[in-house]
Short mmCIF file of C-alpha atoms in Angstrom, two decimals:
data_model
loop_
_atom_site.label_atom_id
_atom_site.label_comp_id
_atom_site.label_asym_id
_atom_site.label_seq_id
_atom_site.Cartn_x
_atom_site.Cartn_y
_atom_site.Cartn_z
CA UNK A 19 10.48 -5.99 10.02
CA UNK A 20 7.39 -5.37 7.64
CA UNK A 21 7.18 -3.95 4.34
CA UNK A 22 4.84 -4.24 1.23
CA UNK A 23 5.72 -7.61 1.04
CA UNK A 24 5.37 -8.75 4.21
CA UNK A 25 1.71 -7.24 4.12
CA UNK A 26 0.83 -8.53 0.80
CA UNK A 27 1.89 -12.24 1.48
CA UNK A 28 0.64 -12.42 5.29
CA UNK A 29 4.59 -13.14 6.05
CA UNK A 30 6.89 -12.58 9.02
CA UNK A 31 10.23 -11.80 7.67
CA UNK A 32 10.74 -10.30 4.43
CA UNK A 33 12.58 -13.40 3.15
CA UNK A 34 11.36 -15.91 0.23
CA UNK A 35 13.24 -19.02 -0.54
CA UNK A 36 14.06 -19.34 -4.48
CA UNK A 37 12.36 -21.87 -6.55
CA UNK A 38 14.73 -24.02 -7.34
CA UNK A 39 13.99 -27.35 -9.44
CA UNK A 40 14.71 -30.45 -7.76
CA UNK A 41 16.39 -28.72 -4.63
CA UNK A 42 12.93 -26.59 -3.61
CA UNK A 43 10.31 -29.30 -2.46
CA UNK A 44 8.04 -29.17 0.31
CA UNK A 45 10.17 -30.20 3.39
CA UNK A 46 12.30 -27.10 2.52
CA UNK A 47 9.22 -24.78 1.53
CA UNK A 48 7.77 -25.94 4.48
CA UNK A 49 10.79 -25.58 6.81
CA UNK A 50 10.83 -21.50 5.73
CA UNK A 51 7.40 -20.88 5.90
CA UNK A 52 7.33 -21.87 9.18
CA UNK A 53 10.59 -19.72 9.92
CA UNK A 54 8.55 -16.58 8.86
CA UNK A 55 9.85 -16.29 5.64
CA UNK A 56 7.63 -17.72 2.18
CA UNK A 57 8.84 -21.07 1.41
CA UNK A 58 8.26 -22.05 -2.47
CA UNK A 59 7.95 -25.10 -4.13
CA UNK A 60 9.63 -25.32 -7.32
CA UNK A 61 7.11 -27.33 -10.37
CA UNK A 62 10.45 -26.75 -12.61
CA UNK A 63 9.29 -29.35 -15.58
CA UNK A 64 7.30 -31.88 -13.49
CA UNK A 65 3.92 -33.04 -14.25
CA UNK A 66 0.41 -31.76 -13.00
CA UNK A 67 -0.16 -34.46 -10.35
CA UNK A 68 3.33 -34.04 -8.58
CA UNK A 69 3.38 -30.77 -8.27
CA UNK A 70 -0.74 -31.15 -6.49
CA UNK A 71 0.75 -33.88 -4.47
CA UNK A 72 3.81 -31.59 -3.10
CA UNK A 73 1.64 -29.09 -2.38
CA UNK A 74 -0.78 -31.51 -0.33
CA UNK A 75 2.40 -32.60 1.66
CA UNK A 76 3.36 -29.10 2.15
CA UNK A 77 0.10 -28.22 3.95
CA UNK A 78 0.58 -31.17 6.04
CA UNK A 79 3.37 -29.77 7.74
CA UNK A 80 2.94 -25.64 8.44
CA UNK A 81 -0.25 -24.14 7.69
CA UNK A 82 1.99 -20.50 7.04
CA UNK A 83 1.97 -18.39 3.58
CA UNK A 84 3.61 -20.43 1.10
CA UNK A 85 4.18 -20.13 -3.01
CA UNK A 86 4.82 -21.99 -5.93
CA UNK A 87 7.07 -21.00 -8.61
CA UNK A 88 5.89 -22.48 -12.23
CA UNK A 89 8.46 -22.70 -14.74
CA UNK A 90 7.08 -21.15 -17.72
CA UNK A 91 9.08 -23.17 -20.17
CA UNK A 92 7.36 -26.36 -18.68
CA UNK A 93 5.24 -28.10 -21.37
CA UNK A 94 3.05 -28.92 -18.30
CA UNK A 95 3.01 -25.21 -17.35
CA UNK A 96 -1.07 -24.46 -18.75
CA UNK A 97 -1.92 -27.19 -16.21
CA UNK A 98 0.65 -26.83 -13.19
CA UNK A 99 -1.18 -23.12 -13.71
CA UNK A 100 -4.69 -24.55 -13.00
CA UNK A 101 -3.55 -26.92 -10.38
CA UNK A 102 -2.25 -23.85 -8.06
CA UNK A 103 -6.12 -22.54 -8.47
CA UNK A 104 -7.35 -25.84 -7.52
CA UNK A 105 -5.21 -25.90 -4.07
CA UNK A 106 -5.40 -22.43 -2.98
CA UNK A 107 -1.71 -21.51 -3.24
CA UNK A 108 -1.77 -18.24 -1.97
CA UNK A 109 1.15 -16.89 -3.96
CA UNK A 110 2.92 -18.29 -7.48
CA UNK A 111 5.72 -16.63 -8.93
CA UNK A 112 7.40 -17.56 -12.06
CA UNK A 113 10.11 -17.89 -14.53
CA UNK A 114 11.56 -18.59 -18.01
CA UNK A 115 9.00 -16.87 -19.79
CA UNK A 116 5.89 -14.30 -19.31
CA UNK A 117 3.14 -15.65 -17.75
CA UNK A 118 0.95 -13.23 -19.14
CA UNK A 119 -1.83 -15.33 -20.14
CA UNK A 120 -2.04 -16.89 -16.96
CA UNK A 121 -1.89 -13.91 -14.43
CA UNK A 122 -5.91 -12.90 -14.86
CA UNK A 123 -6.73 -16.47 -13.88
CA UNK A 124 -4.56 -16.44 -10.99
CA UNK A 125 -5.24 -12.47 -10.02
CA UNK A 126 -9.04 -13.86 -9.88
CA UNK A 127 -8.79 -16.93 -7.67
CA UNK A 128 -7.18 -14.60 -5.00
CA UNK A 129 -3.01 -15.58 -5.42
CA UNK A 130 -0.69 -13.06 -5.62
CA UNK A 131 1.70 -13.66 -8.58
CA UNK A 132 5.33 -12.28 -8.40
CA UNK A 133 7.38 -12.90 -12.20
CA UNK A 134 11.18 -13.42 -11.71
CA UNK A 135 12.46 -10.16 -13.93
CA UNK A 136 15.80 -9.47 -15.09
CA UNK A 137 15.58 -6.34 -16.98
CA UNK A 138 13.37 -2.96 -16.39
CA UNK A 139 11.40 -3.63 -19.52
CA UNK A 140 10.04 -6.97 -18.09
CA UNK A 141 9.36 -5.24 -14.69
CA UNK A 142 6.92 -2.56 -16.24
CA UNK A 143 5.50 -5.25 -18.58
CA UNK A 144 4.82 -6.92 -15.69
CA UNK A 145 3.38 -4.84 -13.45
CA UNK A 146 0.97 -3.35 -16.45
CA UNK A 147 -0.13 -6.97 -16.86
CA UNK A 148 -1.07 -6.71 -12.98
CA UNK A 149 1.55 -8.58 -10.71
CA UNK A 150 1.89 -7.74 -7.40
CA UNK A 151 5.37 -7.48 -6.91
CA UNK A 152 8.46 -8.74 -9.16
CA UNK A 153 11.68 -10.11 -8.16
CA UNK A 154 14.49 -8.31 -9.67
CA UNK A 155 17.15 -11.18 -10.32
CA UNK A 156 20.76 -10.52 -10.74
CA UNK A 157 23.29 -12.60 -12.59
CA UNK A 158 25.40 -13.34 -9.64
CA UNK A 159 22.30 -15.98 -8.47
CA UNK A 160 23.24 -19.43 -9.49
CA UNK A 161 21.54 -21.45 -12.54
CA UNK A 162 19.51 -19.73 -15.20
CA UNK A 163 20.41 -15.97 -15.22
CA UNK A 164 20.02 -12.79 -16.91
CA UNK A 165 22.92 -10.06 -17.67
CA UNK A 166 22.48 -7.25 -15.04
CA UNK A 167 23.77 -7.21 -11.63
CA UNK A 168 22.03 -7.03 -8.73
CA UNK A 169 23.41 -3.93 -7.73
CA UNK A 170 22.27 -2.33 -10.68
CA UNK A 171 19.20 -3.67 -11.54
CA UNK A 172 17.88 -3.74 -8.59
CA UNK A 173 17.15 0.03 -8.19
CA UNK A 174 16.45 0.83 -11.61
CA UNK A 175 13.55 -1.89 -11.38
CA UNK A 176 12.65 -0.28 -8.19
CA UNK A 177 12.75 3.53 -9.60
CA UNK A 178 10.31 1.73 -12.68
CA UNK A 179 7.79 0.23 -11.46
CA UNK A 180 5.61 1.20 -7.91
CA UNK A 181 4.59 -2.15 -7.19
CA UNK A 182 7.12 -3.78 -4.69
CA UNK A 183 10.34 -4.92 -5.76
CA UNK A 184 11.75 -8.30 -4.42
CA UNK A 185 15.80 -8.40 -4.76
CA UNK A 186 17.69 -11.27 -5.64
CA UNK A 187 21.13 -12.89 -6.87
CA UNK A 188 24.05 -12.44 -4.92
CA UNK A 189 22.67 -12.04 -1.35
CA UNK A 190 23.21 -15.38 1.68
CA UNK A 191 23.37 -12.94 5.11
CA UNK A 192 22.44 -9.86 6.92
CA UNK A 193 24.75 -7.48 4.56
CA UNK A 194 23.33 -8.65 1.83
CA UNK A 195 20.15 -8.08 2.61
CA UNK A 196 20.67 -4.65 4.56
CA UNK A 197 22.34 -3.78 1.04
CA UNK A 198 19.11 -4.89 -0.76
CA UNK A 199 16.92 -2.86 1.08
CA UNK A 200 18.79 0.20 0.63
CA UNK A 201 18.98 -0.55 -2.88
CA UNK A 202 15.17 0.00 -2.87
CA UNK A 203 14.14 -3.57 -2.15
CA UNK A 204 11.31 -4.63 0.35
CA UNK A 205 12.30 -8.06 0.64
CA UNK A 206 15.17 -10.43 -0.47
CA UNK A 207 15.02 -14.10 -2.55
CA UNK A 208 17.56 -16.71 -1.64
CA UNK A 209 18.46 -20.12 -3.36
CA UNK A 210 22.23 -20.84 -2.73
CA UNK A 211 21.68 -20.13 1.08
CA UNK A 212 18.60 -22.39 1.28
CA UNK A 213 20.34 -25.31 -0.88
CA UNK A 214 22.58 -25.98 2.19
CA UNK A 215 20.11 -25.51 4.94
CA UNK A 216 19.28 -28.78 7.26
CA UNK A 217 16.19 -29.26 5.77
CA UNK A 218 17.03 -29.71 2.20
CA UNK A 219 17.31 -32.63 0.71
CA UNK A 220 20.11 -31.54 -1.34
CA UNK A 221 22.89 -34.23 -1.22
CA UNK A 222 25.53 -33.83 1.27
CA UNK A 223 28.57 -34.08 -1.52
CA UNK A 224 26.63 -30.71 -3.23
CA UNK A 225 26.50 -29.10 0.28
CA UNK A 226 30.19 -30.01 0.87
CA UNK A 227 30.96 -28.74 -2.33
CA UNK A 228 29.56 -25.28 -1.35
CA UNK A 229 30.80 -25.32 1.91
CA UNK A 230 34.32 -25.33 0.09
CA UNK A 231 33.57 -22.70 -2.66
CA UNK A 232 35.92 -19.80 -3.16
CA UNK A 233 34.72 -16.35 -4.55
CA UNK A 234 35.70 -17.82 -7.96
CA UNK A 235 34.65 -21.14 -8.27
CA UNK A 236 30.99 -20.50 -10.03
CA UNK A 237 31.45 -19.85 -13.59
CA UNK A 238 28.88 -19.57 -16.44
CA UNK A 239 27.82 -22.30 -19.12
CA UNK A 240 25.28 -21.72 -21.88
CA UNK A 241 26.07 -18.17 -23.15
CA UNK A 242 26.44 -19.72 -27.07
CA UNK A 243 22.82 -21.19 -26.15
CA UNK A 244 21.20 -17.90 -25.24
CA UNK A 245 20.54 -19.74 -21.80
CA UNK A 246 23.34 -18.76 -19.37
CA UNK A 247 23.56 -20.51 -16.26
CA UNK A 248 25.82 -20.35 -13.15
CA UNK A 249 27.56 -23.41 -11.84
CA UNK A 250 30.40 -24.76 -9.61
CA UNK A 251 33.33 -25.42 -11.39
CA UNK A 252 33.56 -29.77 -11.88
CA UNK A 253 34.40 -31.92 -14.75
CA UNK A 254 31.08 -31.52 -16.48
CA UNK A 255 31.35 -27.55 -16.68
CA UNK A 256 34.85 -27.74 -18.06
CA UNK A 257 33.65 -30.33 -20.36
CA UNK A 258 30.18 -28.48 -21.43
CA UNK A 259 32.95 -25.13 -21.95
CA UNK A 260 35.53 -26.92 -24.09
CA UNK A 261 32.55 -28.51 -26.24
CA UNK A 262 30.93 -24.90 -26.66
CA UNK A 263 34.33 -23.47 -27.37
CA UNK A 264 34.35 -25.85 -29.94
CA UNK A 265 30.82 -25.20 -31.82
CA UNK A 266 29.12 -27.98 -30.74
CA UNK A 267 25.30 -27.62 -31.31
CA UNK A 268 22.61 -27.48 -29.34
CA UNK A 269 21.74 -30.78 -29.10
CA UNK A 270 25.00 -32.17 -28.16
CA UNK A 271 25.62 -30.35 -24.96
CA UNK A 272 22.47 -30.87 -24.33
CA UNK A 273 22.83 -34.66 -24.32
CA UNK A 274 26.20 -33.93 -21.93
CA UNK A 275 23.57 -31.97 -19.63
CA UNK A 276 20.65 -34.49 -19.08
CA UNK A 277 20.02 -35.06 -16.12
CA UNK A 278 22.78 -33.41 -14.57
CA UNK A 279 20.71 -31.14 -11.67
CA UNK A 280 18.96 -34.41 -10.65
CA UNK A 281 22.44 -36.36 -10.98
CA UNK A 282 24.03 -33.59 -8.26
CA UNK A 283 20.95 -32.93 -5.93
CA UNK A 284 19.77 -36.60 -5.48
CA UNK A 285 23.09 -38.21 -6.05
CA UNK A 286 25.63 -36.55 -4.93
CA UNK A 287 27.39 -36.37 -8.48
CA UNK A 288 29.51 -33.79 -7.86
CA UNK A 289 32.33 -34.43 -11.34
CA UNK A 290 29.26 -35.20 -13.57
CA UNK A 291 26.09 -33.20 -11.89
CA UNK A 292 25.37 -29.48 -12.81
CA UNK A 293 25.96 -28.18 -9.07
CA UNK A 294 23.86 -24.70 -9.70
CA UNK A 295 24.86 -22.38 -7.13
CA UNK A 296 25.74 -18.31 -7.08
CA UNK A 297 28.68 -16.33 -6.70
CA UNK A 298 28.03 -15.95 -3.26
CA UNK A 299 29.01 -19.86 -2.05
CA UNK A 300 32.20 -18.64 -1.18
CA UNK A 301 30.52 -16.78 1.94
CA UNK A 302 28.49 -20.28 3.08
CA UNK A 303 30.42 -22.47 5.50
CA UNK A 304 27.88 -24.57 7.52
CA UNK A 305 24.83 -25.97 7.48
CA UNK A 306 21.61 -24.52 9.73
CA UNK A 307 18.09 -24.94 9.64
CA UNK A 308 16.05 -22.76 7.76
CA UNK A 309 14.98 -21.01 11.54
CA UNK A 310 18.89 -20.24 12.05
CA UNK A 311 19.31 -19.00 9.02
CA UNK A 312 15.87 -16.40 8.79
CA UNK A 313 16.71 -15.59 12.76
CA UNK A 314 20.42 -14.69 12.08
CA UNK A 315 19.81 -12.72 8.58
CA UNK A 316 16.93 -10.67 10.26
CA UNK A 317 18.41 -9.81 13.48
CA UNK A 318 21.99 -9.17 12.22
CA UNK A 319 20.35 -6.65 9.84
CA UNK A 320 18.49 -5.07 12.36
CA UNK A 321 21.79 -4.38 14.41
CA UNK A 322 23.67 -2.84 10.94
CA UNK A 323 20.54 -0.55 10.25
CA UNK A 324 20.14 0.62 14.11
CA UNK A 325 23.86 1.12 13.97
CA UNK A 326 23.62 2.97 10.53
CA UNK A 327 21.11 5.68 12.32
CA UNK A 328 23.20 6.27 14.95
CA UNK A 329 25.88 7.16 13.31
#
């Protein structure tokens, strides 16, 4: 199945694995890469030398397209931005922030750099600045997320801008990702789906926890903050909630929130850990190697759109 994106990033299947911190390090990266997709590492807030370091591993095991996503809100960001130049990452995309200043230096060492976008107005910004692509995030994707729907901002980004649009927030199978395409995408970005797949490292109780999701069992923390981010339901969301309800400041929820991704993914907190995940859980119910899940998405899809043309 090729598109613009599949061209640009030398890729098989127009799939690209979120950039998730903690969850996205370079066993999983690796693991889609090598399942045609573009596997990412996630630099979330970690320091210059263990971000190089993953991506040394990462070339030890598939020598496929990969990315790195840099978190612009990273005080390390400036040099996690240089360290991508020094080891040839082919493609970085980004988020929290505009990367602006940093796109010229990456556009000239050869990597293709795709912002995460969750409005029109930051698509067109960023395609004047000269990315290649953008992924349009909607806020049914779990953790940090924007107001707009995937349904809808999706094609508005798409009518905006000419560079390719990636789509993403809300999608975990083939429907989602036929429905993507006809929105006007040209390729799809999963986390949730990825989180569960054999090769995370993700803690089992997380996975579990997923695995048992209903359609209503994400709900949103942060919106007093101005940073909104989707969750399971557990004891520390109701808690973070009531405390928010209640005015507490800034720095009090986050003292309740330290730690709390790195409590869930590494160990298996599930009452006290921040278990970031999207609306779609509810459709996840096993666990399958990254290769299962790129093979069923992409030749499911392929059925609905033959089917679609016939009638």
């Amino acid at each position: 199945m090729k598109t613009r994106i599949t061209e640009l990033l030398g890729i098989r299947h127009p799939i690209i694995q979120g950039g998730m911190a903690w969850v996205a390090e370079y066993h999983l990266a690796a693991a889609v890469s090598e399942a045609g997709g573009l596997g990412i590492i996630g630099a979330a807030s970690a320091p210059a030398p263990v971000v190089r370091t993953q991506i040394q591993e990462l070339k030890k095991l598939t020598d496929k397209p990969f990315g790195v996503n840099v978190m612009l809100m990273n005080p390390n960001a400036a040099e996690v931005a240089q360290v991508v130049i020094e080891e040839k990452v082919p493609v970085v995309t980004t988020g929290a922030g505009n990367p602006g200043k940093f796109i010229t230096m990456w556009k000239e060492a050869g990597i293709r750099v795709i912002p995460v976008v969750a409005s029109v107005a930051m698509a067109k910004m960023m395609e004047r600045a000269g990315a290649d692509a953008v992924v349009a995030e909607g806020m049914e994707s779990g953790g940090h997320i924007g107001e707009q729907t995937t349904m809808t901002l999706v094609p508005q980004v798409a009518d905006a801008v000419q560079i390719p649009v990636i789509a993403a927030g809300g999608i975990a199978d083939a429907r989602g990702f036929a429905a993507a395409m006809m929105l006007g995408a040209e390729a799809v970005q999963m986390g949730t789906r990825f989180v569960t797949a054999k090769e995370s490292i993700v803690h089992q109780n997380y996975k579990e926890r997923i695995f048992k999701a209903k359609d209503i069992d994400s709900e949103v923390t942060g919106r007093s903050t101005g940073h909104p981010i989707r969750v399971l339901r557990n004891q520390m969301s109701r808690d973070y909630l009531k405390m928010e309800k209640a005015g507490a400041s800034l720095e009090e929820l986050e003292t309740l929130t330290l730690g709390s991704l790195r409590k869930a993914v590494m160990d298996g907190d599930i009452k006290g850990g921040s278990l970031m995940a999207g609306q779609i859980a509810g459709l996840i119910k096993q666990e399958n190697t990254c290769q299962e899940i790129i093979d069923e998405i992409i030749g499911q899809a392929e059925e609905l759109f033959a089917r679609g043309i016939s009638g």
